[in-house]
Tab-separated table of C-alpha atoms in Angstrom:
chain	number	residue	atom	x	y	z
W	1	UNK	CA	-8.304	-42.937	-22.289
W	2	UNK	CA	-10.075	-41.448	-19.408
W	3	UNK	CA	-10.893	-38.202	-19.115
W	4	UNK	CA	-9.165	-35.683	-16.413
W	5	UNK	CA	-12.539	-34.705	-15.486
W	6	UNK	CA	-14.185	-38.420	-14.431
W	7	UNK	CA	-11.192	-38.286	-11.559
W	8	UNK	CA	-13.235	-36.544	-7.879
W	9	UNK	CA	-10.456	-36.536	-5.692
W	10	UNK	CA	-11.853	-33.579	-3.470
W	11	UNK	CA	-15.223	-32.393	-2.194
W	12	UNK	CA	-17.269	-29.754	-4.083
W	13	UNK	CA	-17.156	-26.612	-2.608
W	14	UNK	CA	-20.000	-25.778	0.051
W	15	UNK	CA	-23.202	-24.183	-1.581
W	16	UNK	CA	-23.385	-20.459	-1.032
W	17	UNK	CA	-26.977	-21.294	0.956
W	18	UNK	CA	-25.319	-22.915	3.306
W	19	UNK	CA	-22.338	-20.814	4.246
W	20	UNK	CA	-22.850	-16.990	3.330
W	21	UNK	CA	-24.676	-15.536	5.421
W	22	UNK	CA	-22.180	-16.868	8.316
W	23	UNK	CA	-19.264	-16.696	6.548
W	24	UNK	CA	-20.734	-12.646	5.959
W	25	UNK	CA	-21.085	-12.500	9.511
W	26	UNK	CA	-17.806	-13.458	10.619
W	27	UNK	CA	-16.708	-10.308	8.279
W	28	UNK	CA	-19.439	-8.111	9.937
W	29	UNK	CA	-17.854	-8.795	13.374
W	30	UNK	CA	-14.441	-8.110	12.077
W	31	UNK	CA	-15.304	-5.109	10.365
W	32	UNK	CA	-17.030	-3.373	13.683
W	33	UNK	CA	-14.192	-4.715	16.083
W	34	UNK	CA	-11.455	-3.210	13.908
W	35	UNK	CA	-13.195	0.143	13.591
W	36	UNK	CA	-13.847	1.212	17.257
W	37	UNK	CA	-15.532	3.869	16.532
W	38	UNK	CA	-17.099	5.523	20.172
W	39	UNK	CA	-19.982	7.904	20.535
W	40	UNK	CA	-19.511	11.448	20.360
W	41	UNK	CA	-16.377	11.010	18.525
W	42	UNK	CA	-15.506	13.142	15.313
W	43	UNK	CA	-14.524	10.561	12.323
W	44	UNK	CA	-12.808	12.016	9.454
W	45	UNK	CA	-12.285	9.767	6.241
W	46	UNK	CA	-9.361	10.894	3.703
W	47	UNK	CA	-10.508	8.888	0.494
W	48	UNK	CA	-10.203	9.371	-3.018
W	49	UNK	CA	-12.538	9.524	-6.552
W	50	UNK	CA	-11.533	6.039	-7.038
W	51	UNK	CA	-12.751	4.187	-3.672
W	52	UNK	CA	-15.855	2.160	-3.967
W	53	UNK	CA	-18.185	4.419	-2.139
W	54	UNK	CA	-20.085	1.989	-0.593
W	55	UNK	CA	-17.032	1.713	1.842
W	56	UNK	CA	-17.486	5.291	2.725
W	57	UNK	CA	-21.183	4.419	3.208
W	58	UNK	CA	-19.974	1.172	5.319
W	59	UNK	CA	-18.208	3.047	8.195
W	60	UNK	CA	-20.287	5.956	7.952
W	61	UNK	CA	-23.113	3.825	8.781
W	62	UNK	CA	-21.275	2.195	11.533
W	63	UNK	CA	-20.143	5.607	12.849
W	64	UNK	CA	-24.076	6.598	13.005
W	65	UNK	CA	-25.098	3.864	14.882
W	66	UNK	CA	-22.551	4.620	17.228
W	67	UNK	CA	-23.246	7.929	17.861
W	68	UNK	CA	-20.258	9.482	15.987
W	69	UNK	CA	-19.876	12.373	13.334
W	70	UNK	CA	-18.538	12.020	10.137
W	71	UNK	CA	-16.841	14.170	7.734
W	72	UNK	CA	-15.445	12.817	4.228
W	73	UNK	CA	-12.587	14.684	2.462
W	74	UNK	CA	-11.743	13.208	-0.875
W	75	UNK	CA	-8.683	13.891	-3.392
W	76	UNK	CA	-8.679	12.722	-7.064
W	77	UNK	CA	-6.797	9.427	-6.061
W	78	UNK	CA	-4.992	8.129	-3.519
W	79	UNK	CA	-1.392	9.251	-4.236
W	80	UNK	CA	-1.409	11.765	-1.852
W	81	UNK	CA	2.221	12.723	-0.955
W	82	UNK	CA	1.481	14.820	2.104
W	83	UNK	CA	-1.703	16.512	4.319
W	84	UNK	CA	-2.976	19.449	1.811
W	85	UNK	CA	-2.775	22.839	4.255
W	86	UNK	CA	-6.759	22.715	3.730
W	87	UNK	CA	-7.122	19.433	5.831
W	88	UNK	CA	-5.309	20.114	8.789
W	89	UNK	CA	-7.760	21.804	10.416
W	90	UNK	CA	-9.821	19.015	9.923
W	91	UNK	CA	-7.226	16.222	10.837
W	92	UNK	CA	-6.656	18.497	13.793
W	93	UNK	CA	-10.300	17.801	15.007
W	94	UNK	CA	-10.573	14.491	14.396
W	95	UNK	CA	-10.785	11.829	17.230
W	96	UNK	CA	-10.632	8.749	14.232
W	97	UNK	CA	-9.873	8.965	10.832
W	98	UNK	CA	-10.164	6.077	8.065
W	99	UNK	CA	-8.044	6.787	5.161
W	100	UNK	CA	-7.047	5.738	1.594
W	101	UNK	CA	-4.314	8.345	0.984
W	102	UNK	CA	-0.564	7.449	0.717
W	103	UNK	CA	0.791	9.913	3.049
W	104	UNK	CA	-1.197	8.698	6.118
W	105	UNK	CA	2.154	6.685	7.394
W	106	UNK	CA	4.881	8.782	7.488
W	107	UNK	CA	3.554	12.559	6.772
W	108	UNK	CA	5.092	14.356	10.007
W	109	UNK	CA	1.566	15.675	10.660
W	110	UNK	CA	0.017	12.546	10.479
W	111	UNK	CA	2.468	10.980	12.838
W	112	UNK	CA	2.344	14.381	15.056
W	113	UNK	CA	-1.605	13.495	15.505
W	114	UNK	CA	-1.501	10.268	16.218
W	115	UNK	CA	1.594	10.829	19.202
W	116	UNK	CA	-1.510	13.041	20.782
W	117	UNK	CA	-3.526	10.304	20.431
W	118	UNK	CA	-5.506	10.273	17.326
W	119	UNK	CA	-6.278	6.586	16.076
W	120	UNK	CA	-6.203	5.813	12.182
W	121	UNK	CA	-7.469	3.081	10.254
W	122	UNK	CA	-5.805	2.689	6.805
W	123	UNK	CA	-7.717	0.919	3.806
W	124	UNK	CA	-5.037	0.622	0.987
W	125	UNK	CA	-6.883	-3.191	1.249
W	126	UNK	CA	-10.689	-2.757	1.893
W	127	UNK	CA	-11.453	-0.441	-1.765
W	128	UNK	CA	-14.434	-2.513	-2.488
W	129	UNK	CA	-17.065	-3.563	-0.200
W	130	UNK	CA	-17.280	-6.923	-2.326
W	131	UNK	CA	-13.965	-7.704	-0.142
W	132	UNK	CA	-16.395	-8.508	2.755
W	133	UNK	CA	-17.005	-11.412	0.883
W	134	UNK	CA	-13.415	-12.805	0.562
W	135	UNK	CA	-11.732	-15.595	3.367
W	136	UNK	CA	-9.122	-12.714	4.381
W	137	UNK	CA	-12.031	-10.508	5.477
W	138	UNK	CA	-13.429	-13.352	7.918
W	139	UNK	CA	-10.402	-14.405	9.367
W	140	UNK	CA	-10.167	-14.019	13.016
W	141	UNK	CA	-8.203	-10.891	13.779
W	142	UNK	CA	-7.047	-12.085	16.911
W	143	UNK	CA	-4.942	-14.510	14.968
W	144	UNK	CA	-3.521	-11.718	13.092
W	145	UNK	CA	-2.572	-10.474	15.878
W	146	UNK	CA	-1.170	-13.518	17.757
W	147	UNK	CA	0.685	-13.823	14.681
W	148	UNK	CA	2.757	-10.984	14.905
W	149	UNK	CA	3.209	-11.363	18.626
W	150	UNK	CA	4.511	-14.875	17.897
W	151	UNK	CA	7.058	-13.100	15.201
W	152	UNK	CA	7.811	-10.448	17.243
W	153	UNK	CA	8.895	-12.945	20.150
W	154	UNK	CA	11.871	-14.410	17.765
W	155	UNK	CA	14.204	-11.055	17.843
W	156	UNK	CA	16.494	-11.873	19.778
W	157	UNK	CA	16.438	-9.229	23.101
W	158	UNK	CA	19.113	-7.155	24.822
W	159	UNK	CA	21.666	-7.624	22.151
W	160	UNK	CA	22.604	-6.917	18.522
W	161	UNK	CA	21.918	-9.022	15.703
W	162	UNK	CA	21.152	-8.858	12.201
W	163	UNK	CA	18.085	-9.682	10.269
W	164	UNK	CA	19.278	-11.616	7.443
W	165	UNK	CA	17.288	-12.589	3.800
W	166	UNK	CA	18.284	-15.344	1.943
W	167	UNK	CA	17.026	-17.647	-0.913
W	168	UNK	CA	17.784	-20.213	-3.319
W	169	UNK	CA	17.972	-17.355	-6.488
W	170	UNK	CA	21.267	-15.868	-4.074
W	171	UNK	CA	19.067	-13.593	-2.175
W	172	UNK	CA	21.908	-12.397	0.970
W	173	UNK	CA	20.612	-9.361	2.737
W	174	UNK	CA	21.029	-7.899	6.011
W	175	UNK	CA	19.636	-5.616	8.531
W	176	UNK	CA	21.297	-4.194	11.782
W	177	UNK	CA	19.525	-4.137	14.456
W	178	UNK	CA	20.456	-2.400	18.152
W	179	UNK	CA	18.602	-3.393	21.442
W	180	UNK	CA	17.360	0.276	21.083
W	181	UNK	CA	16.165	0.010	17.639
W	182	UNK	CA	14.559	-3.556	17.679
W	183	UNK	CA	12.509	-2.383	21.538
W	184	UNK	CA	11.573	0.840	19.693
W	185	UNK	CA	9.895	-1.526	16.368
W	186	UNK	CA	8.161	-3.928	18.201
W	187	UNK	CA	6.179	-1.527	20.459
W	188	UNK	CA	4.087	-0.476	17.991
W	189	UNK	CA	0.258	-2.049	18.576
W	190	UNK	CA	1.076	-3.689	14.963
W	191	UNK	CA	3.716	-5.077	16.678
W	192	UNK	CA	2.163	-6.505	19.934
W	193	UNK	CA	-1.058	-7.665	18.277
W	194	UNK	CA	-3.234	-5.080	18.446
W	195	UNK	CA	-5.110	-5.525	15.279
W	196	UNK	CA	-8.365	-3.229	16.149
W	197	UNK	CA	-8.288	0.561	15.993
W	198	UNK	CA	-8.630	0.773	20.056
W	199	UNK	CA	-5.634	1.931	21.442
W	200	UNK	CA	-4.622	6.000	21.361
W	201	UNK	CA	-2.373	6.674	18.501
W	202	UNK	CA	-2.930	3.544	17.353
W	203	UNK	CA	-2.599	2.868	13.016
W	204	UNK	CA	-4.129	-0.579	12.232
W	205	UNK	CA	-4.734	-1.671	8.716
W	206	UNK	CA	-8.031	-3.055	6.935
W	207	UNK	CA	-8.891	-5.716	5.703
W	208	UNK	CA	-6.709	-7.137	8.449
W	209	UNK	CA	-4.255	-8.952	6.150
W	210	UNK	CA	-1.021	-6.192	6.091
W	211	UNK	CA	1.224	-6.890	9.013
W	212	UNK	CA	3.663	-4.554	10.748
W	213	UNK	CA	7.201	-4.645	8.351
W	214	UNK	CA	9.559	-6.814	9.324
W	215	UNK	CA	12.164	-3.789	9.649
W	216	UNK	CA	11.066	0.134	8.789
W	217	UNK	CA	11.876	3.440	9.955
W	218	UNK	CA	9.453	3.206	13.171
W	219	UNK	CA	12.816	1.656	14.051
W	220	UNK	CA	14.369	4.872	14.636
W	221	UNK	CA	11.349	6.821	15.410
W	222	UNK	CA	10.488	7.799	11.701
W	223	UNK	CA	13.448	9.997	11.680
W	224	UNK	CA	14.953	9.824	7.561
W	225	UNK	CA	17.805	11.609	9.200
W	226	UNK	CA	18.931	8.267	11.014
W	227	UNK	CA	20.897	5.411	8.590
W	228	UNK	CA	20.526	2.202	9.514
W	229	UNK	CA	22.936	-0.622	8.802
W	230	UNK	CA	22.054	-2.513	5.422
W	231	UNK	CA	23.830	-3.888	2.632
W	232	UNK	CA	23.549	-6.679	0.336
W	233	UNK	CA	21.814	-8.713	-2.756
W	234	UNK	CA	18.216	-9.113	-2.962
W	235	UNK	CA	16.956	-11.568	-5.994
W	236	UNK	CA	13.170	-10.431	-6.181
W	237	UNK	CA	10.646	-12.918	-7.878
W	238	UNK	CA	8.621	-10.544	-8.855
W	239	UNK	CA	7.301	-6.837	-8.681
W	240	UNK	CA	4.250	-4.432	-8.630
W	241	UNK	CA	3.372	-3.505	-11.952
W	242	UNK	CA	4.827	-6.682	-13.322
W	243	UNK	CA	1.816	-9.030	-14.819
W	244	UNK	CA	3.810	-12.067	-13.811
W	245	UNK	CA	6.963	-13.508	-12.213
W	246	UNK	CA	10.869	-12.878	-13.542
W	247	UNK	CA	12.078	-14.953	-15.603
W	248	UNK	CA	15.577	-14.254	-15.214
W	249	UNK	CA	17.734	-13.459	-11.840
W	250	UNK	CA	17.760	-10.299	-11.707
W	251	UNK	CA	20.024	-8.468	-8.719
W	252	UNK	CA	19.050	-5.496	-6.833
W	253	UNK	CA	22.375	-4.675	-4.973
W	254	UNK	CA	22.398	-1.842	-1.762
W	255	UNK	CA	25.100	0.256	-0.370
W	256	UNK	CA	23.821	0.602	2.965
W	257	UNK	CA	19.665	1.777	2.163
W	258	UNK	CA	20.491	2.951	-1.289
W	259	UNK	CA	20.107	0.878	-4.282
W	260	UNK	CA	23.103	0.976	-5.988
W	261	UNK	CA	22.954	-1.767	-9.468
W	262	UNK	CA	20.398	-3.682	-10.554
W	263	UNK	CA	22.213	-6.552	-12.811
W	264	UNK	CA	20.549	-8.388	-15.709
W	265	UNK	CA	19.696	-8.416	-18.664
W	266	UNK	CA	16.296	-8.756	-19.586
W	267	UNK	CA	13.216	-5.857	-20.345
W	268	UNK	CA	12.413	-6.156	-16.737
W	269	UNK	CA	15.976	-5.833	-15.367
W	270	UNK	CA	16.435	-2.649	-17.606
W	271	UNK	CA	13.169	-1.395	-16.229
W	272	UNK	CA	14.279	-2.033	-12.768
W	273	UNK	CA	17.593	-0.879	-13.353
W	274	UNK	CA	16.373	2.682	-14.908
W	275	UNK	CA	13.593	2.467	-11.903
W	276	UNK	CA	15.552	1.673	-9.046
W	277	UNK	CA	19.501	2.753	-9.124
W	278	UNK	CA	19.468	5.538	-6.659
W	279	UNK	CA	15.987	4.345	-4.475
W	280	UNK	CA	16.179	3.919	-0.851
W	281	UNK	CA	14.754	1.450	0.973
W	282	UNK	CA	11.974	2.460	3.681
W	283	UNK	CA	10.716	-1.443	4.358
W	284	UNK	CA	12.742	-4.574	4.722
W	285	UNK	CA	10.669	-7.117	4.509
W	286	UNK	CA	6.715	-5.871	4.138
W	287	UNK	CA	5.065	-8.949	5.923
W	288	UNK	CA	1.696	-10.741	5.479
W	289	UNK	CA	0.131	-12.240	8.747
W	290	UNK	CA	-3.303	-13.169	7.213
W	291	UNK	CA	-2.989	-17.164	6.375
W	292	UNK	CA	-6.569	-16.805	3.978
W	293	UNK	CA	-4.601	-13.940	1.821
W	294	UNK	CA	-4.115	-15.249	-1.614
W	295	UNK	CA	-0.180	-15.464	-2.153
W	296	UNK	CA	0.017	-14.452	-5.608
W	297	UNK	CA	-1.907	-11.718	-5.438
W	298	UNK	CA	0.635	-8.716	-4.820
W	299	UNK	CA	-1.248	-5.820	-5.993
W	300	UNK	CA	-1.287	-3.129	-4.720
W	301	UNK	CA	1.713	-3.794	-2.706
W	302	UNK	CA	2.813	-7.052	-2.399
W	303	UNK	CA	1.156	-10.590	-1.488
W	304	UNK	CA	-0.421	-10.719	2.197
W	305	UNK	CA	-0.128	-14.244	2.519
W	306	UNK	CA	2.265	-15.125	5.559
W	307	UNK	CA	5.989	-15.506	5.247
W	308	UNK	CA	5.336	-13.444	1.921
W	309	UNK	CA	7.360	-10.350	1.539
W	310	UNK	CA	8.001	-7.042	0.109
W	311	UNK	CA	10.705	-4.579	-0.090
W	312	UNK	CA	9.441	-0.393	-0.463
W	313	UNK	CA	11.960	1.822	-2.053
W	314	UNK	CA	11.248	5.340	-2.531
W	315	UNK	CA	12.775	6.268	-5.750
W	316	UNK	CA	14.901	8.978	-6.298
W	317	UNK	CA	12.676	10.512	-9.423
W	318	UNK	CA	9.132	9.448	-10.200
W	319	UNK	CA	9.180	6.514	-12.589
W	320	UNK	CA	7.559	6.711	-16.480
W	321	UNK	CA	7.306	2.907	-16.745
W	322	UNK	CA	4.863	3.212	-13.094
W	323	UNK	CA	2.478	5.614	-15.064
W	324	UNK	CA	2.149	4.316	-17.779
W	325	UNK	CA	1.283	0.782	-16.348
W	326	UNK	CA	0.034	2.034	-13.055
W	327	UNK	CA	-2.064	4.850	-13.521
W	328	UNK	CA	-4.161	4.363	-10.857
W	329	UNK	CA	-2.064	2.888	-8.640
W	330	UNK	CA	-2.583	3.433	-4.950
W	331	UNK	CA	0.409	4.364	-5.036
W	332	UNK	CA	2.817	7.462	-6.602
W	333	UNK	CA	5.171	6.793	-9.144
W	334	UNK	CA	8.240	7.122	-6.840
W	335	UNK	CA	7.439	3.832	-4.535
W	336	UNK	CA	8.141	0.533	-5.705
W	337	UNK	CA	7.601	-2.812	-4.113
W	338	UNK	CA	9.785	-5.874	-4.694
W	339	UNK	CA	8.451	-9.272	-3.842
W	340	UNK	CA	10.118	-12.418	-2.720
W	341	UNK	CA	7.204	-15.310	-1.852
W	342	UNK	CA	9.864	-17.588	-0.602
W	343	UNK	CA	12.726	-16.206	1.468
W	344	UNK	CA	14.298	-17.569	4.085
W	345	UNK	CA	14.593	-14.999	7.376
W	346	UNK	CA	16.481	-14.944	10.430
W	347	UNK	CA	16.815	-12.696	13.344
W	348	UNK	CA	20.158	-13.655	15.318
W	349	UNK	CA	20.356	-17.164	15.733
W	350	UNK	CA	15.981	-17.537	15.540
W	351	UNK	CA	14.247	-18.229	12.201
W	352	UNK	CA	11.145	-16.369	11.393
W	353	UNK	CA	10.464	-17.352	8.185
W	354	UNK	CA	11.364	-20.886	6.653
W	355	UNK	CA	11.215	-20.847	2.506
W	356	UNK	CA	8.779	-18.572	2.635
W	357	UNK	CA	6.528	-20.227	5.756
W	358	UNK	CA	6.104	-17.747	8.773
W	359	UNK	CA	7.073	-19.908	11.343
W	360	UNK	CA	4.946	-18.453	13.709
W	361	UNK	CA	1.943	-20.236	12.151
W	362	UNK	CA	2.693	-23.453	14.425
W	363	UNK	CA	3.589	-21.714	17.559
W	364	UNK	CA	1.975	-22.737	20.266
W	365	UNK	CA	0.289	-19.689	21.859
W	366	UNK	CA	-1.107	-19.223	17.813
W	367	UNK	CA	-2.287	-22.442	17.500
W	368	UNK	CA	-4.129	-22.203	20.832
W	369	UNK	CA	-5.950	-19.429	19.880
W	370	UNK	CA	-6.843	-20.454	16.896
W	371	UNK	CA	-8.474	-23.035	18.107
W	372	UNK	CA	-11.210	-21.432	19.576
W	373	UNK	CA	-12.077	-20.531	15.835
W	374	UNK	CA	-12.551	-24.141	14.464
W	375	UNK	CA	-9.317	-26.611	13.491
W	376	UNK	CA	-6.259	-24.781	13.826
W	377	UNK	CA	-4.186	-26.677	11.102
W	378	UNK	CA	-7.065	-25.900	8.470
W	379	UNK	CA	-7.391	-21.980	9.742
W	380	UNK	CA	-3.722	-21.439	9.487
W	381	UNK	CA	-1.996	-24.068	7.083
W	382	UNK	CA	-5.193	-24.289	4.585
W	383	UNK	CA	-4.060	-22.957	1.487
W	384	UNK	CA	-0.238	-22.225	2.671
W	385	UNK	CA	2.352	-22.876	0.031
């Protein structure tokens, strides 16, 4: 019998010697374009006792050399629910500000700063500097971006439609959409392409592997006040804090945003169920735009890996099972993400995602600029399942 190992089918990887230092580059570059930091400006970085603190070091060094300031306010972790009075006055004085804290996207002060103009980088994704090191970190952000544009292209204009989920487990779940609502979502800088932190009141994420959501409340202008038309089944494969797949179908059913049964009957369905009943969904359909993201990977918050989602629900009570399992999530215990790595999504009558495959990867104006980068089919498909 011959042995599994005497069978070479595909080349050894490349020896460190030979690509490192440029592969390190290419995250270099990406690292400085993302944080435009410009002299004379006051940086503030929210962080936590848990970041790797050679990130701090990382963009304070960049700040220096750009002639910035930089202050550095840190919490015991990241689950930071909402701006502490204390750092207000700080926030308030800030031109840029890098943080780790949970808050930074929907705290009313946060958003208040950023409609004046303040620009934020968030870095639920770059905790360690060893992340420099990773094929997500050295992927072209313009891609990114022209990823989302190319996404953001296929809702349907002028009209209303519904952005619909579905999947082979029985995954049926829709989202209403108004012209209003849909031009108000996609002109965020997410949302155009705008993947560096360059643009007043801009809020980019790093590493650049997070895209903009698929459908949240920017939608309605952050305003919890405003329902918007949901309803539906959503079969998840998996979940954060959940050390592998489901095994059985479990159901997560919605009345309008509100979770309203979670049917089956295994440990992990009566988890969800106890977890969930009562939660409200905040984002339909957390995207990844990052084609080197590693797809089953979804800690902290779901895979990155285009055409891979996540649904948030804020719970209605913080969740036992989440601390125990959790504890130092980057997250508090009343937020939980569902994932689904192969969904099916349409907006109207166009198809953004196909089994899980962001269509966008093969649209034209993408594959053009990728391949200014090298060979567009290995930059974007390379790796995609």
């Amino acid at each position: 019998m011959i042995s599994p190992s005497a069978f070479v089918g595909l080349p050894p990887p490349l020896p460190d010697s030979i690509v490192q230092t440029k592969h390190f580059f290419q995250a270099l570059d990406n690292f400085a374009k993302v944080f435009a930091i410009k002299p004379g400006e006051r940086v503030l970085m929210l962080t936590d006792q848990l970041l790797d603190t050679r990130v701090v070091d990382a963009v304070v060094g960049l700040a220096k050399a750009r002639g910035a300031q930089v202050r550095v306010y840190t919490e015991p972790n990241s689950r930071v629910t909402a701006v502490p009075e204390p750092v207000k006055g700080l926030l308030e004085q800030a031109d840029f500000v890098v943080s780790t804290w949970f808050c930074s996207i929907e705290d009313p002060f946060c958003i208040a700063m950023r409609k004046k103009g303040q620009r934020w980088v968030k870095i639920t994704y770059f905790r360690n500097l060893d992340l420099l090191h990773t094929p997500q970190a050295r992927f072209p952000s313009e891609i990114v971006g022209a990823l989302c544009r190319a996404t953001a292209k296929r809702y349907p204009k002028g009209e209303h439609f519904d952005l619909h989920f579905t999947d082979s487990r029985g995954t049926d779940f829709r989202i209403g959409f108004t012209p209003e609502t849909r031009d108000t979502m996609l002109s965020s800088n997410r949302w155009r392409g705008v993947t560096t932190a360059e643009e007043p009141g801009c809020y980019v994420h790093y590493l650049p592997t997070h895209g903009p959501n698929l459908w949240d409340r920017t939608a309605v202008r952050n305003d919890h006040s405003v329902k918007t038309p949901m309803s539906g089944v959503i079969y998840p494969q998996w979940a954060v804090g959940f050390a592998k797949p489901f095994e059985e179908r479990i159901a997560v059913r919605f009345e309008g945003e509100y979770v309203s049964a979670v049917e089956g009957s295994s440990d992990e369905a009566k988890i969800l169920r106890d977890m969930l009943v009562g939660g409200r969904m905040i984002e339909g359909g957390g995207c990844g735009f990052n084609p080197k993201a590693p797809r089953h990977t979804i800690y902290p918050a779901g895979s990155n890996a285009p055409g891979a989602l996540h649904f948030g629900i804020d719970l209605a009570k913080p969740n036992d099972y989440i601390r125990r399992v959790l504890p130092d999530w980057e997250e508090p215990p009343v937020h939980m993400d569902l994932v689904c790595l192969d969904a099916t999504v349409t907006a109207g009558p166009n198809t953004l995602i196909d089994q899980g495959f962001l269509c966008a990867l093969r649209d034209p104006e993408v594959v053009e600029i990728a391949t200014r980068y090298g060979d567009p089919v290995e930059l974007l498909e390379a790796g995609v399942d």
